PDB file of C-alpha atoms in Angstrom:
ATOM      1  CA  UNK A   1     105.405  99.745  82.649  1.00 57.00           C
ATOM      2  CA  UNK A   2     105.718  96.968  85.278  1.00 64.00           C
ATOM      3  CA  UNK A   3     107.690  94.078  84.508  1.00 91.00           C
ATOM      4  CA  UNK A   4     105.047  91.822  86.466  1.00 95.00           C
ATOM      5  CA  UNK A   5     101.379  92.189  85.945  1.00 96.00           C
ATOM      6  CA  UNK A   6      98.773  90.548  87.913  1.00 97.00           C
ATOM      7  CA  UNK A   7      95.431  90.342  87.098  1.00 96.00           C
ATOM      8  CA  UNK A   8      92.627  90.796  88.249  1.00 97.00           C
ATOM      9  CA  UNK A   9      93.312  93.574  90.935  1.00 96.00           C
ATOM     10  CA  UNK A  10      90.500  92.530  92.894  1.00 97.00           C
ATOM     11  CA  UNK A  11      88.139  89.272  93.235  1.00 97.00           C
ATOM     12  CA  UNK A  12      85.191  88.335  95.374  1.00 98.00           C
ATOM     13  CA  UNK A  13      84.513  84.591  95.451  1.00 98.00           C
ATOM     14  CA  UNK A  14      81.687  82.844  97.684  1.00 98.00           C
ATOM     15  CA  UNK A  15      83.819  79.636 100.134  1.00 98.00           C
ATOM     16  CA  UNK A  16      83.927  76.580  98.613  1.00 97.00           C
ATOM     17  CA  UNK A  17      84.616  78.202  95.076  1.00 98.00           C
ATOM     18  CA  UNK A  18      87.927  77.715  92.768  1.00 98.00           C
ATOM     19  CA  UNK A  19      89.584  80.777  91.441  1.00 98.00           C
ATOM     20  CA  UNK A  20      92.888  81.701  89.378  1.00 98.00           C
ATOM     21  CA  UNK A  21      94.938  84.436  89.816  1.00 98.00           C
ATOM     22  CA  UNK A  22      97.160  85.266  87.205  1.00 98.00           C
ATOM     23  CA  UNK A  23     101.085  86.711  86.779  1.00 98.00           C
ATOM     24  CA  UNK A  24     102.505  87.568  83.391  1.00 97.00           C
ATOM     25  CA  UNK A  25     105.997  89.131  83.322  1.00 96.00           C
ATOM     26  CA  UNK A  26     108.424  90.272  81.013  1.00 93.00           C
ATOM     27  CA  UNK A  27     111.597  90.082  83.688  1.00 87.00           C
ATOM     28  CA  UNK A  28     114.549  88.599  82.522  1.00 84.00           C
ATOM     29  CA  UNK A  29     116.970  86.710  82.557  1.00 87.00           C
ATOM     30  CA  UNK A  30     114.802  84.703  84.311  1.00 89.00           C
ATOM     31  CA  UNK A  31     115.803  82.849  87.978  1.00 90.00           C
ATOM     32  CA  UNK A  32     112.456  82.161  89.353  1.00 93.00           C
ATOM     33  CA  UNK A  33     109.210  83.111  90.359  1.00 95.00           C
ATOM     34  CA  UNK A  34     107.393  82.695  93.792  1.00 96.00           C
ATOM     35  CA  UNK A  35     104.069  83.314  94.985  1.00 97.00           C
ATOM     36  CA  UNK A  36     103.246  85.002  98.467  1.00 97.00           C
ATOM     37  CA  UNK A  37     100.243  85.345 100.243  1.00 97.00           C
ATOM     38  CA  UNK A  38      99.871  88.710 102.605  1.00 97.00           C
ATOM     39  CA  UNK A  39      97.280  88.861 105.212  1.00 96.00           C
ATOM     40  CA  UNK A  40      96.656  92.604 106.482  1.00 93.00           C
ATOM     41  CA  UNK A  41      98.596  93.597 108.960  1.00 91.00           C
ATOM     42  CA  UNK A  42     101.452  91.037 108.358  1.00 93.00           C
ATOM     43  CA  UNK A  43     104.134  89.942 106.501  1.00 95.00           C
ATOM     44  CA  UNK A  44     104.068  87.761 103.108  1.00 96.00           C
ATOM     45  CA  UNK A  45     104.177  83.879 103.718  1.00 96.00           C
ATOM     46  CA  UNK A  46     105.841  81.914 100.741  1.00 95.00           C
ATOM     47  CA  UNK A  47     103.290  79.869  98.913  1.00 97.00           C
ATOM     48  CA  UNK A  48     105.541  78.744  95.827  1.00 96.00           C
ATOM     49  CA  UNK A  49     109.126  78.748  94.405  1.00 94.00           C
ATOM     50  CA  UNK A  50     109.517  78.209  90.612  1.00 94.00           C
ATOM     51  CA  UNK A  51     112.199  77.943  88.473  1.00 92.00           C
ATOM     52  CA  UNK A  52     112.835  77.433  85.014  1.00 87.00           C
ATOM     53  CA  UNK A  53     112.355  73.988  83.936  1.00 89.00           C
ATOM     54  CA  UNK A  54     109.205  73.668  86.623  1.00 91.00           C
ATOM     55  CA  UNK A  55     105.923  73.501  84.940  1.00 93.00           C
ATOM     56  CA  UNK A  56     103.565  73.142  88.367  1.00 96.00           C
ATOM     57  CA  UNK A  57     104.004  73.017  92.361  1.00 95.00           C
ATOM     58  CA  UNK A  58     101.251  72.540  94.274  1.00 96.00           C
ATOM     59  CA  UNK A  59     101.483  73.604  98.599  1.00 95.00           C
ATOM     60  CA  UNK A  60      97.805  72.120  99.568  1.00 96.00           C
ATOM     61  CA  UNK A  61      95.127  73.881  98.120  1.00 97.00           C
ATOM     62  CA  UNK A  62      97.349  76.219  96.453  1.00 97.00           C
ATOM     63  CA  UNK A  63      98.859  75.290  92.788  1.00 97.00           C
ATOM     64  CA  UNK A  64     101.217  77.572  91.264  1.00 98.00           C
ATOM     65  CA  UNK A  65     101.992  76.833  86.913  1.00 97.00           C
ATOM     66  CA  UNK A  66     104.660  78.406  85.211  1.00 96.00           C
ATOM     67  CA  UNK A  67     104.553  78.686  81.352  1.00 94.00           C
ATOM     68  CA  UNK A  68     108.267  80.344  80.742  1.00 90.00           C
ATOM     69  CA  UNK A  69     107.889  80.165  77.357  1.00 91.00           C
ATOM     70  CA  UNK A  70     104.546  82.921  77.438  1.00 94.00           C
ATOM     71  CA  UNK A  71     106.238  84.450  80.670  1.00 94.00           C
ATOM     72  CA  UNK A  72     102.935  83.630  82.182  1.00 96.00           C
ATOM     73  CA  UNK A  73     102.250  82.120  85.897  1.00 97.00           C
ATOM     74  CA  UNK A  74      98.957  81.080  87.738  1.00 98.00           C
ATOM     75  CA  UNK A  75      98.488  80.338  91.420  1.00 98.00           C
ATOM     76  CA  UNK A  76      94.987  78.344  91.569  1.00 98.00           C
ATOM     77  CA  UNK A  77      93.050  78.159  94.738  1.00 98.00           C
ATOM     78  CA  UNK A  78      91.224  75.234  95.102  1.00 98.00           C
ATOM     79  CA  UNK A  79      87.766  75.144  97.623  1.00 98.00           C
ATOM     80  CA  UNK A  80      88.206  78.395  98.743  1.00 97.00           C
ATOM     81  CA  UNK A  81      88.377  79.013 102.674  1.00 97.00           C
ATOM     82  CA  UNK A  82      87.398  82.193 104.729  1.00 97.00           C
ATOM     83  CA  UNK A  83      91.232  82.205 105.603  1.00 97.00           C
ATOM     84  CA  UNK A  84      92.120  82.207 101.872  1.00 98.00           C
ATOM     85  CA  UNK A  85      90.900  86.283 102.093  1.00 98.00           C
ATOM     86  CA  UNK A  86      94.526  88.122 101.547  1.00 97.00           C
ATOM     87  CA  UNK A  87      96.608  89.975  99.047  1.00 97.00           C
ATOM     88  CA  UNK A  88      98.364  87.467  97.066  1.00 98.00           C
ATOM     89  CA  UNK A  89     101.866  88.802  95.439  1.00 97.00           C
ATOM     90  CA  UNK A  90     103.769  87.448  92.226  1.00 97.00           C
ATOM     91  CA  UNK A  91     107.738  88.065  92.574  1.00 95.00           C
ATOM     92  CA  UNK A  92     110.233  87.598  89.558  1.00 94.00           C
ATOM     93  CA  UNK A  93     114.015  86.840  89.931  1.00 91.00           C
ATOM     94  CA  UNK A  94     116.613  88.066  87.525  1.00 86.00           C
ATOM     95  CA  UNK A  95     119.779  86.960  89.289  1.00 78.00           C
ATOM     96  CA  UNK A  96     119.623  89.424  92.402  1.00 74.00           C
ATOM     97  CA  UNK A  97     117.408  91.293  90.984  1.00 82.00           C
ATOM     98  CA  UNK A  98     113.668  91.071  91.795  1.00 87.00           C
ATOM     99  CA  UNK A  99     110.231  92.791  90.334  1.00 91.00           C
ATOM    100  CA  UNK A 100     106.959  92.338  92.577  1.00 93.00           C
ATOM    101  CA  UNK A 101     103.688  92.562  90.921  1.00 94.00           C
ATOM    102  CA  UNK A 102     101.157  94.918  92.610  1.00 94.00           C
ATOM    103  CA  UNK A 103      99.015  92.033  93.941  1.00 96.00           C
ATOM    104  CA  UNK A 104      95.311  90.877  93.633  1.00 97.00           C
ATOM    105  CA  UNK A 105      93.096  91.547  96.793  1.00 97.00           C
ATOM    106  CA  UNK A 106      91.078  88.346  97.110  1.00 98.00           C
ATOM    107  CA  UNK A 107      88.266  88.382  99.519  1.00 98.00           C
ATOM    108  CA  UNK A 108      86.256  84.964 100.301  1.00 98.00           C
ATOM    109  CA  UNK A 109      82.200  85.001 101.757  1.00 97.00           C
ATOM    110  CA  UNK A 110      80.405  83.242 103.223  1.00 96.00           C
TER     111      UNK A 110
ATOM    112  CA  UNK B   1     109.225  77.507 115.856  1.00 70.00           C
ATOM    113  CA  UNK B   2     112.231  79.862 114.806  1.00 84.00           C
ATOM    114  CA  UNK B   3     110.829  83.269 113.024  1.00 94.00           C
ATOM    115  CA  UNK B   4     112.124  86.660 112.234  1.00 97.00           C
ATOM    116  CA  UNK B   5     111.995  89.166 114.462  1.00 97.00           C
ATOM    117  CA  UNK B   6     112.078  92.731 113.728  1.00 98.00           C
ATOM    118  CA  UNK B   7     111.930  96.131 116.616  1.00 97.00           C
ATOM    119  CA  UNK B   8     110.334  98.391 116.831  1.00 97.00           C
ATOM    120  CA  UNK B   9     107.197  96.879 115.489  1.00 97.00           C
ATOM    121  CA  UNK B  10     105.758 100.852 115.016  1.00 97.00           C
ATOM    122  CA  UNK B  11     107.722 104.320 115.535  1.00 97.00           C
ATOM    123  CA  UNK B  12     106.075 107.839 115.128  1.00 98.00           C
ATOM    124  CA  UNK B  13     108.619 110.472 114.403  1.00 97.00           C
ATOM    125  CA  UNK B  14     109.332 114.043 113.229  1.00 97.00           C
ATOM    126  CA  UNK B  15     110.778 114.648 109.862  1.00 97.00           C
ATOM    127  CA  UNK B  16     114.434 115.486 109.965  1.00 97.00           C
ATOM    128  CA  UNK B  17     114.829 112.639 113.100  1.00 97.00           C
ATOM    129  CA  UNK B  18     117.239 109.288 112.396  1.00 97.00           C
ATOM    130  CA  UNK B  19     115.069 106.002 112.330  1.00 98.00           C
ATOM    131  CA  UNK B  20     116.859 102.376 113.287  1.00 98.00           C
ATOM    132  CA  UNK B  21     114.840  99.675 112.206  1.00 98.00           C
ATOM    133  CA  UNK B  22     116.698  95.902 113.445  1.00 98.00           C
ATOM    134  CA  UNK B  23     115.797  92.447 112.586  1.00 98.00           C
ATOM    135  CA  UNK B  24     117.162  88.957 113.646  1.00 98.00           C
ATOM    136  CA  UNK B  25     117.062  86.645 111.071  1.00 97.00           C
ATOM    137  CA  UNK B  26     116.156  83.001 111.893  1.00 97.00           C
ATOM    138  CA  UNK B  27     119.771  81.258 113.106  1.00 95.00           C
ATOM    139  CA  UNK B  28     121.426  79.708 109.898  1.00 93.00           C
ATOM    140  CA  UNK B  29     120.410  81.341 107.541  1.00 95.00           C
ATOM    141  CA  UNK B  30     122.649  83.427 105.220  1.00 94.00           C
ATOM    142  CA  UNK B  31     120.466  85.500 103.220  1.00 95.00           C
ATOM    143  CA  UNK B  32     118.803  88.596 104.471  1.00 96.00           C
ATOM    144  CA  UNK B  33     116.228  90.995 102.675  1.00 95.00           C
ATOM    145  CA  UNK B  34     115.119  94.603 103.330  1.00 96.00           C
ATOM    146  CA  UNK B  35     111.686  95.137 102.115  1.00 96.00           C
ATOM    147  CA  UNK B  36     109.426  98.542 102.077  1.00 96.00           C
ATOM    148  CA  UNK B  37     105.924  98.720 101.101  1.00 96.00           C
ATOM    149  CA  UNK B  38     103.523 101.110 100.559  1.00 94.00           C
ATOM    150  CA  UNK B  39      99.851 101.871  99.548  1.00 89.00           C
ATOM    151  CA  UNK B  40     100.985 103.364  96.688  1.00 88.00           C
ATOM    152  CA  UNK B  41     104.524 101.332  95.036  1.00 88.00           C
ATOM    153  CA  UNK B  42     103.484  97.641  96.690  1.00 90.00           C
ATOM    154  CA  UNK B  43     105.980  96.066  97.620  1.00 92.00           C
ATOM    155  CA  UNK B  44     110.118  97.130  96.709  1.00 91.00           C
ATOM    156  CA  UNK B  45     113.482  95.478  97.493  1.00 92.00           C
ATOM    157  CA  UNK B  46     115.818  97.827  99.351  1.00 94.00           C
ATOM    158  CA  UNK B  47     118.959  96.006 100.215  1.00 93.00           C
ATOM    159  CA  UNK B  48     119.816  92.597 100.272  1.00 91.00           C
ATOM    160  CA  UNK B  49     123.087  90.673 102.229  1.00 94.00           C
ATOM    161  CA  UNK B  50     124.457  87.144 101.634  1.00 93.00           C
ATOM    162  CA  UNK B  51     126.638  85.927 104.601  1.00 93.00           C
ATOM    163  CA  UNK B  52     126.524  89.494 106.202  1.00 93.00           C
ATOM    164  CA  UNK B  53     127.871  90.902 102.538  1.00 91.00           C
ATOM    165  CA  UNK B  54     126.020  93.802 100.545  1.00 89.00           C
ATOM    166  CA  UNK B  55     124.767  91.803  97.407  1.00 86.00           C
ATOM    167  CA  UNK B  56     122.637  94.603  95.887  1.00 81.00           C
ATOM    168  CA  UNK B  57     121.094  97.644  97.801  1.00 81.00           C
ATOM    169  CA  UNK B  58     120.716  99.313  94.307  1.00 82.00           C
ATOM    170  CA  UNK B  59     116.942  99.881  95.490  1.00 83.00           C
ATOM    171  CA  UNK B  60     117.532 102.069  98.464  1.00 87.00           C
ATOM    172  CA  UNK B  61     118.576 105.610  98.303  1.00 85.00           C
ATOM    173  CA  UNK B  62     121.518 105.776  99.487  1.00 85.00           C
ATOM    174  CA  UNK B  63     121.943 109.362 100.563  1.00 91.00           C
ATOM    175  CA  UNK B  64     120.006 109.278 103.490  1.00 95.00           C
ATOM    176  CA  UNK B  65     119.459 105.154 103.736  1.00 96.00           C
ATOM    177  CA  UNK B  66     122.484 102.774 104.874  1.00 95.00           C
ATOM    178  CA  UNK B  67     121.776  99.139 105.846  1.00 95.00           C
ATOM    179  CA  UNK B  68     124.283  96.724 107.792  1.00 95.00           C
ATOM    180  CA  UNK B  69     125.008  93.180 109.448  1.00 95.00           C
ATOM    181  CA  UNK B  70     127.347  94.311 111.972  1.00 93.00           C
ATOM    182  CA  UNK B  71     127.224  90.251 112.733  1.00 92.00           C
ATOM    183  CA  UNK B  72     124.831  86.939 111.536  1.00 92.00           C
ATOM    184  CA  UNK B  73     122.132  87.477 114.384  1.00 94.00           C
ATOM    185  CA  UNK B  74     121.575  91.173 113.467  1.00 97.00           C
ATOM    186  CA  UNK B  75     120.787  93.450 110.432  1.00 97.00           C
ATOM    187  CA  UNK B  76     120.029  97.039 110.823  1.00 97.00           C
ATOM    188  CA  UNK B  77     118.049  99.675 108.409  1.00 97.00           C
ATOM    189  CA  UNK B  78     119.089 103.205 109.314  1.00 97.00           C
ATOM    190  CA  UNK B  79     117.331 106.028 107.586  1.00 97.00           C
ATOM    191  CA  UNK B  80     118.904 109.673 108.500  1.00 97.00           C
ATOM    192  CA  UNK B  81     117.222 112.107 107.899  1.00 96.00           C
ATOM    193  CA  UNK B  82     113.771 110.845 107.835  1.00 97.00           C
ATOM    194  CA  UNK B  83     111.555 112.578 105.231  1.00 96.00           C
ATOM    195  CA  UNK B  84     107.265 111.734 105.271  1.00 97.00           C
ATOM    196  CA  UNK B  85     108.058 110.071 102.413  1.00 95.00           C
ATOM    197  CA  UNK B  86     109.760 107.398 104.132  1.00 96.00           C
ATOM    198  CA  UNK B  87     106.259 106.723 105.733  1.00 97.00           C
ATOM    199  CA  UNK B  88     105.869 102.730 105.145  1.00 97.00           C
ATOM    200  CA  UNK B  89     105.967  99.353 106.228  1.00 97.00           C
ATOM    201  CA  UNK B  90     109.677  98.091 106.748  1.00 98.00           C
ATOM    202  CA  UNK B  91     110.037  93.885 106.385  1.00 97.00           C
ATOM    203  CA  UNK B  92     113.311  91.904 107.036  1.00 97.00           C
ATOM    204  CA  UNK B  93     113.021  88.432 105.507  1.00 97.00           C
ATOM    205  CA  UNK B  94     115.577  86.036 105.901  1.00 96.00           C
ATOM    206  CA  UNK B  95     116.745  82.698 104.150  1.00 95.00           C
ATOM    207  CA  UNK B  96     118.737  80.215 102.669  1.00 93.00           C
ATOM    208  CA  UNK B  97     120.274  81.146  99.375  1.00 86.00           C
ATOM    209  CA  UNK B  98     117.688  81.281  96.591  1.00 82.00           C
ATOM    210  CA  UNK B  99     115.596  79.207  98.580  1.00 87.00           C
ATOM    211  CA  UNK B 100     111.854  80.263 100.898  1.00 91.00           C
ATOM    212  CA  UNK B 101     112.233  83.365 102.383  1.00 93.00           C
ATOM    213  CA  UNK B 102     110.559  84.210 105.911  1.00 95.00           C
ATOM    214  CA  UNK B 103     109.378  87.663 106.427  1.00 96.00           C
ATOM    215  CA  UNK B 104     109.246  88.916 109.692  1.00 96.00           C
ATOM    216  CA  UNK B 105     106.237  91.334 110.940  1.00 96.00           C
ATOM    217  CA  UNK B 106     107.095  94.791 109.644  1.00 97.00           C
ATOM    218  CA  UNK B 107     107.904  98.064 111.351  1.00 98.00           C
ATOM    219  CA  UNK B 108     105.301 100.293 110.533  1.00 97.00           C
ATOM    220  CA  UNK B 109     107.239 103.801 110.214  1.00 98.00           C
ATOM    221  CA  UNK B 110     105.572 107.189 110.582  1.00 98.00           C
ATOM    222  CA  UNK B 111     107.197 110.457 109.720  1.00 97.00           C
ATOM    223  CA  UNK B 112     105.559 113.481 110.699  1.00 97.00           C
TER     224      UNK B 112
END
């Protein structure tokens, strides 16, 4: 079983919508947890950074929570944008060790 | 606008054939990552260096995989022999300590 889960694998949203994408993980002990967004064809781009004692961090639209107590994390998407259409990956630290959660495929319409 | 730059960005080979994959990390910073990802196992930490020193490559297989820093500018990922198995996407990311790490753009690697 994988240490990170994300859910859902896959979401369709129309532009202009909110969605959440959620992380829970059972990694530990636990350094910190960071949020990437993959565009096809490229590398991930750092959305987020959390550790321990941070409850929320917000990088524009984009709002990453951490509950460490559930080992749960959410990365919120505010007003969807066409460009917002990627793979968006979930990545646990345990000193230097690190799980990656198999992503969730969002794809914004028109 | 300093990034990470890996070569070759895509390399066909035959099974059996030695693959170097480079990267140059953005200048000052002291962490470097070795990524591979695939369709099927996402995304998986191979080997990772802290000022040019092996912290943990514990996720590479190490019979036919080595990875170095013969200095701060350079990192190499060396795969000999190649198997089709090895067929992925190969991403260097670079940063500072525990802090935002930038990926570079991949090597795509084929192994016929």
């Amino acid at each position: 079983k994988n240490q990170v889960e994300q859910s859902p694998q896959s979401l369709i949203i129309l532009e202009g919508k909110n969605c959440t994408l959620q992380c829970n993980y059972t990694v530990s002990p636990f350094s910190n947890l960071r949020w990437y967004k993959q565009d096809t064809g490229r590398g991930p781009v750092s959305l987020t950074i959390m550790t321990f004692s941070e409850n929320t961090k917000s990088n524009g639209r984009y709002t990453a929570t951490l509950d460490a107590d559930t080992k749960q994390s959410s990365l919120h998407i505010t007003a969807s944008q066409l460009s917002d259409s990627a793979s968006y990956i979930c990545v646990v630290s345990a000193g230097n060790d690190m799980r990656f959660g198999a992503g969730t495929r969002l794809t914004v319409k028109p | 606008d300093a990034r990470v730059t890996q070569t070759p960005r895509d390399k066909v080979t035959e099974m059996g054939q030695e693959v170097t994959m480079r990267c140059q990390p953005i200048l000052g910073h002291n962490t470097v990552f070795w990524y591979r990802q695939t369709m099927m196992q996402g995304l998986e930490l191979l080997a990772y260096f802290r000022n040019r020193a092996p912290l943990d490559d514990s996720g590479m297989p190490k019979d036919r995989f080595s990875a170095e820093m013969p200095d701060a500018t350079l990192a190499t990922l060396k795969i000999q022999p190649s198997e089709p198995r090895d067929s992925a996407v190969y991403f260097c990311a670079s940063g500072r300590d525990q802090g935002t790490q930038y990926f570079g753009p991949g090597t795509r690697l084929l192994v016929l």
